């Protein structure tokens, strides 16, 4: 049976199909939760952010269609912004990052699926093509939960410059990711 | 190609455009493959993180909250959950007496005897002037299947005279092999205790009844794992079914 596309599932969600929402949840639970844990350093905060994302998906806040790019990218943007808001409200994460890492390393049920491993290798490889400065921008914007204003403030760079640097970094990332993927590592049919 | 709209990409990703700007940028996105490609690339960024196993019972809590939100129509701003315990369970969405899912005869009989009594007391204690009824509380929950698991399950918890009785019943289970068993766990603040194990019948159904005389309060999650063998004190296998339960019940 062919896997139904995210966009089609989202259409069904808009028609209040609970099974479709559950399917989308299952597809992205681990990916988004892992991301949110890294970003917030707090499992509870990550869960809260993930809940907000799916509440918004279900309620049709900021609706998605394919003209906005891939569904997963749209979800990632929402997840990032939900976490940024929660981090801001909390001031700081209650659990330090290294503690999360510790929880993980003792968890024997962690199994990196082949797909995760493949995706992970690709993005890590793509990131290595970025300059140190560009890697820093991506890290601060996507994994530290800093807004571009905060980055400008912390790095003492004008806001406009920060924006263009993040954009350049992401553009380079896109290009190198395509290169890595076209290098034959990616099986197109499995692309999310 | 860079124009004024392309410059708004980072504001768009940062969620800081106003409604009008957002609409304009989305229209731009539909027309600008370069911006769209950059947005698409951000969808791969989560794979820079190490994979983290979701919190026990998380799916059930989140989906309950998502579908509950709709029923209540509360504004998003009022939504943050209480954060006074590590894994706050969502409000019990499904509470009540339902026999339809409890197909095996033994399970059904147990449930009727347990919940029948409990239900009567529950009804009774609902009356404003009811005499002091015995302390009985019960709840039933649908267990949520983990990703890639086809089975379904239901759990009933009955507090009666200082004991906690737990009945778990599951259907459409994948057959076990070798020493594998389905193990039921109760969790409190992320700490599990084993509460019975079972192997599926030929009809791929299974049920387990467990009674706790001590430490009956405060359990917030129930989970079923597929263990490589019987008798583990902490879970070694993957969680296949789980649900949040009400620690106050």
Tab-separated table of C-alpha atoms in Angstrom, chain B:
chain	number	residue	atom	x	y	z
B	1	UNK	CA	17.253	36.346	-6.898
B	2	UNK	CA	16.867	38.622	-3.961
B	3	UNK	CA	14.081	41.106	-3.538
B	4	UNK	CA	12.255	42.691	-0.671
B	5	UNK	CA	10.157	39.594	-0.090
B	6	UNK	CA	13.116	37.225	-0.019
B	7	UNK	CA	14.518	39.375	2.767
B	8	UNK	CA	11.528	38.503	4.920
B	9	UNK	CA	12.306	34.812	4.927
B	10	UNK	CA	13.995	34.836	8.328
B	11	UNK	CA	11.190	36.873	9.872
B	12	UNK	CA	8.792	34.323	8.428
B	13	UNK	CA	10.735	31.425	9.943
B	14	UNK	CA	10.973	33.340	13.193
B	15	UNK	CA	7.195	33.818	13.242
B	16	UNK	CA	7.527	37.566	13.593
B	17	UNK	CA	5.636	38.781	10.540
B	18	UNK	CA	2.270	40.378	11.151
B	19	UNK	CA	-0.794	38.824	9.576
B	20	UNK	CA	-0.658	40.931	6.448
B	21	UNK	CA	3.086	40.438	5.935
B	22	UNK	CA	2.664	36.735	6.565
B	23	UNK	CA	0.076	36.467	3.809
B	24	UNK	CA	2.242	38.420	1.421
B	25	UNK	CA	5.253	36.305	2.183
B	26	UNK	CA	3.313	33.094	1.744
B	27	UNK	CA	2.207	34.322	-1.657
B	28	UNK	CA	5.850	35.042	-2.409
B	29	UNK	CA	6.848	31.585	-1.215
B	30	UNK	CA	4.471	30.013	-3.730
B	31	UNK	CA	6.311	31.908	-6.475
B	32	UNK	CA	9.915	31.725	-5.289
B	33	UNK	CA	11.539	28.293	-5.567
B	34	UNK	CA	14.698	29.526	-3.876
B	35	UNK	CA	12.935	30.597	-0.690
B	36	UNK	CA	10.852	27.412	-0.764
B	37	UNK	CA	13.975	25.270	-1.082
B	38	UNK	CA	15.522	27.012	1.896
B	39	UNK	CA	12.364	26.455	3.925
B	40	UNK	CA	12.365	22.795	2.888
B	41	UNK	CA	15.946	22.372	4.025
B	42	UNK	CA	14.974	23.496	7.536
B	43	UNK	CA	12.713	20.447	7.684
B	44	UNK	CA	15.849	18.296	7.887
B	45	UNK	CA	17.426	20.191	10.797
B	46	UNK	CA	15.834	18.070	13.567
B	47	UNK	CA	18.026	15.175	12.439
B	48	UNK	CA	20.980	17.073	13.887
B	49	UNK	CA	19.551	16.157	17.299
B	50	UNK	CA	20.119	12.773	18.899
B	51	UNK	CA	17.012	10.623	18.776
B	52	UNK	CA	15.098	10.769	22.048
B	53	UNK	CA	12.544	8.202	23.118
B	54	UNK	CA	9.225	9.973	23.689
B	55	UNK	CA	7.979	10.361	27.258
B	56	UNK	CA	5.869	7.435	28.452
B	57	UNK	CA	2.220	8.087	27.730
B	58	UNK	CA	3.019	11.243	25.799
B	59	UNK	CA	1.036	10.389	22.711
B	60	UNK	CA	-2.098	9.708	24.745
B	61	UNK	CA	-1.709	12.950	26.697
B	62	UNK	CA	-1.120	15.052	23.618
B	63	UNK	CA	-3.886	13.555	21.506
B	64	UNK	CA	-6.308	13.785	24.429
B	65	UNK	CA	-5.397	17.440	24.845
B	66	UNK	CA	-5.635	18.124	21.118
B	67	UNK	CA	-9.100	16.629	20.760
B	68	UNK	CA	-10.136	18.000	24.135
B	69	UNK	CA	-9.107	21.506	23.141
B	70	UNK	CA	-11.620	21.396	20.386
B	71	UNK	CA	-14.432	20.344	22.653
B	72	UNK	CA	-13.697	23.109	25.108
B	73	UNK	CA	-12.862	25.785	22.551
B	74	UNK	CA	-10.572	27.483	25.006
B	75	UNK	CA	-8.350	30.173	23.603
B	76	UNK	CA	-4.810	29.045	22.887
B	77	UNK	CA	-3.421	31.570	25.338
B	78	UNK	CA	-5.026	29.746	28.245
B	79	UNK	CA	-3.731	26.407	27.230
B	80	UNK	CA	-0.414	25.820	29.016
B	81	UNK	CA	-0.512	22.685	31.068
B	82	UNK	CA	0.250	22.570	34.748
B	83	UNK	CA	3.922	21.991	35.223
B	84	UNK	CA	4.010	20.850	38.809
B	85	UNK	CA	4.879	17.248	38.022
B	86	UNK	CA	7.220	15.726	35.472
B	87	UNK	CA	4.650	14.258	33.157
B	88	UNK	CA	1.305	15.852	33.786
B	89	UNK	CA	-1.447	13.637	32.455
B	90	UNK	CA	-4.156	15.167	30.346
B	91	UNK	CA	-7.597	15.275	31.873
B	92	UNK	CA	-9.292	11.922	31.685
B	93	UNK	CA	-11.169	12.159	28.450
B	94	UNK	CA	-12.609	8.693	28.558
B	95	UNK	CA	-14.057	7.678	31.846
B	96	UNK	CA	-16.858	5.325	32.302
B	97	UNK	CA	-18.062	1.831	31.999
B	98	UNK	CA	-17.657	0.265	28.638
B	99	UNK	CA	-17.727	-3.458	28.166
B	100	UNK	CA	-17.625	-3.613	24.397
B	101	UNK	CA	-13.853	-3.766	24.128
B	102	UNK	CA	-13.425	-6.418	26.786
B	103	UNK	CA	-13.941	-9.483	24.703
B	104	UNK	CA	-12.293	-12.339	26.598
B	105	UNK	CA	-14.744	-13.936	28.946
B	106	UNK	CA	-12.502	-13.857	31.996
B	107	UNK	CA	-11.654	-10.234	31.548
B	108	UNK	CA	-15.274	-9.347	31.018
B	109	UNK	CA	-16.341	-11.190	34.132
B	110	UNK	CA	-13.659	-9.557	36.240
B	111	UNK	CA	-14.463	-6.165	34.883
B	112	UNK	CA	-18.154	-6.535	35.512
B	113	UNK	CA	-17.596	-7.591	39.076
B	114	UNK	CA	-15.069	-4.873	39.775
B	115	UNK	CA	-16.492	-2.016	37.845
B	116	UNK	CA	-20.063	-2.975	38.554
B	117	UNK	CA	-19.447	-2.408	42.236
B	118	UNK	CA	-17.318	0.593	41.652
B	119	UNK	CA	-19.819	2.139	39.343
B	120	UNK	CA	-22.599	1.709	41.857
B	121	UNK	CA	-20.513	3.400	44.535
B	122	UNK	CA	-19.463	6.078	42.153
B	123	UNK	CA	-23.028	6.881	41.313
B	124	UNK	CA	-23.929	6.812	44.941
B	125	UNK	CA	-21.170	9.140	46.033
B	126	UNK	CA	-22.214	11.532	43.317
B	127	UNK	CA	-25.395	12.237	45.185
B	128	UNK	CA	-25.040	15.418	47.210
B	129	UNK	CA	-26.363	13.870	50.433
B	130	UNK	CA	-25.070	10.376	49.913
B	131	UNK	CA	-24.011	8.567	53.061
B	132	UNK	CA	-20.279	7.980	53.376
B	133	UNK	CA	-19.704	5.334	50.743
B	134	UNK	CA	-16.641	3.105	50.812
B	135	UNK	CA	-13.657	4.777	49.177
B	136	UNK	CA	-13.884	3.423	45.661
B	137	UNK	CA	-12.543	5.092	42.586
B	138	UNK	CA	-12.121	3.688	39.152
B	139	UNK	CA	-11.130	4.720	35.724
B	140	UNK	CA	-10.856	3.088	32.355
B	141	UNK	CA	-8.522	4.278	29.675
B	142	UNK	CA	-7.856	3.345	26.098
B	143	UNK	CA	-4.204	2.547	25.668
B	144	UNK	CA	-2.515	4.317	22.791
B	145	UNK	CA	-0.423	2.232	20.453
B	146	UNK	CA	3.123	3.319	19.761
B	147	UNK	CA	4.235	3.983	16.255
B	148	UNK	CA	4.250	0.863	14.087
B	149	UNK	CA	2.319	-1.184	16.648
B	150	UNK	CA	-1.023	-2.479	15.439
B	151	UNK	CA	-2.486	-3.643	18.729
B	152	UNK	CA	-5.092	-1.935	20.872
B	153	UNK	CA	-5.728	-2.147	24.560
B	154	UNK	CA	-7.799	-0.953	27.459
B	155	UNK	CA	-6.966	-0.662	31.125
B	156	UNK	CA	-9.219	-0.454	34.149
B	157	UNK	CA	-8.009	0.670	37.551
B	158	UNK	CA	-10.129	0.203	40.613
B	159	UNK	CA	-9.227	1.544	44.035
B	160	UNK	CA	-11.117	-0.450	46.579
B	161	UNK	CA	-10.575	-0.764	50.318
B	162	UNK	CA	-6.970	0.310	50.174
B	163	UNK	CA	-6.035	-1.909	47.244
B	164	UNK	CA	-5.465	-0.993	43.645
B	165	UNK	CA	-6.770	-3.512	41.154
B	166	UNK	CA	-5.557	-3.263	37.630
B	167	UNK	CA	-6.965	-5.018	34.628
B	168	UNK	CA	-5.378	-4.708	31.222
B	169	UNK	CA	-6.765	-6.234	28.113
B	170	UNK	CA	-5.310	-6.019	24.624
B	171	UNK	CA	-6.292	-7.106	21.134
B	172	UNK	CA	-4.668	-7.518	17.746
B	173	UNK	CA	-1.354	-8.174	19.404
B	174	UNK	CA	1.632	-9.260	17.432
B	175	UNK	CA	2.539	-12.831	18.391
B	176	UNK	CA	5.493	-13.220	20.726
B	177	UNK	CA	8.454	-15.420	19.967
B	178	UNK	CA	10.787	-17.337	22.262
B	179	UNK	CA	10.673	-16.002	25.830
B	180	UNK	CA	9.042	-12.725	24.860
B	181	UNK	CA	6.127	-11.479	26.949
B	182	UNK	CA	3.948	-8.425	27.024
B	183	UNK	CA	4.703	-6.754	30.325
B	184	UNK	CA	2.435	-4.240	32.006
B	185	UNK	CA	3.957	-1.397	34.051
B	186	UNK	CA	2.632	1.315	36.285
B	187	UNK	CA	4.733	4.461	36.373
B	188	UNK	CA	4.998	7.225	38.901
B	189	UNK	CA	7.173	10.193	37.938
B	190	UNK	CA	8.825	8.081	35.258
B	191	UNK	CA	9.660	5.198	37.655
B	192	UNK	CA	8.092	1.904	36.572
B	193	UNK	CA	7.066	-1.153	38.558
B	194	UNK	CA	6.091	-4.417	36.844
B	195	UNK	CA	2.404	-5.267	37.216
B	196	UNK	CA	1.915	-8.545	35.412
B	197	UNK	CA	2.837	-10.080	32.100
B	198	UNK	CA	1.013	-12.091	29.482
B	199	UNK	CA	1.451	-13.747	26.140
B	200	UNK	CA	-1.218	-13.396	23.461
B	201	UNK	CA	-3.739	-16.117	22.753
B	202	UNK	CA	-4.201	-17.639	19.308
B	203	UNK	CA	-6.716	-14.888	18.666
B	204	UNK	CA	-3.909	-12.420	19.440
B	205	UNK	CA	-5.651	-11.264	22.581
B	206	UNK	CA	-4.308	-11.047	26.081
B	207	UNK	CA	-5.370	-9.903	29.512
B	208	UNK	CA	-3.775	-9.510	32.901
B	209	UNK	CA	-5.180	-8.798	36.318
B	210	UNK	CA	-2.960	-7.359	39.036
B	211	UNK	CA	-3.633	-6.207	42.546
B	212	UNK	CA	-1.496	-3.844	44.643
B	213	UNK	CA	-1.972	-3.707	48.404
B	214	UNK	CA	0.689	-1.122	49.073
B	215	UNK	CA	1.795	1.983	47.296
B	216	UNK	CA	-1.548	2.305	45.562
B	217	UNK	CA	-1.537	6.080	45.045
B	218	UNK	CA	-0.097	8.515	42.596
B	219	UNK	CA	0.447	6.382	39.484
B	220	UNK	CA	0.383	8.646	36.471
B	221	UNK	CA	1.046	6.338	33.542
B	222	UNK	CA	0.341	2.802	32.471
B	223	UNK	CA	2.441	1.179	29.792
B	224	UNK	CA	2.825	-2.169	28.082
B	225	UNK	CA	6.207	-3.186	26.720
B	226	UNK	CA	7.280	-6.155	24.667
B	227	UNK	CA	9.968	-7.697	26.877
B	228	UNK	CA	12.574	-10.180	25.684
B	229	UNK	CA	11.795	-12.321	28.740
B	230	UNK	CA	9.614	-12.555	31.814
B	231	UNK	CA	10.541	-11.121	35.204
B	232	UNK	CA	12.341	-7.880	34.324
B	233	UNK	CA	12.221	-5.303	37.103
B	234	UNK	CA	12.707	-2.415	34.690
B	235	UNK	CA	11.619	-2.294	31.050
B	236	UNK	CA	14.121	-3.688	28.565
B	237	UNK	CA	11.819	-3.665	25.536
B	238	UNK	CA	9.963	-1.066	23.508
B	239	UNK	CA	6.749	0.504	24.797
B	240	UNK	CA	3.903	-0.731	22.586
B	241	UNK	CA	0.856	0.613	24.413
B	242	UNK	CA	0.534	3.381	26.955
B	243	UNK	CA	-1.813	5.923	28.487
B	244	UNK	CA	-1.857	8.628	31.086
B	245	UNK	CA	-3.900	7.832	34.149
B	246	UNK	CA	-5.239	10.165	36.745
B	247	UNK	CA	-3.021	9.981	39.841
B	248	UNK	CA	-5.848	11.406	41.927
B	249	UNK	CA	-8.310	8.708	40.956
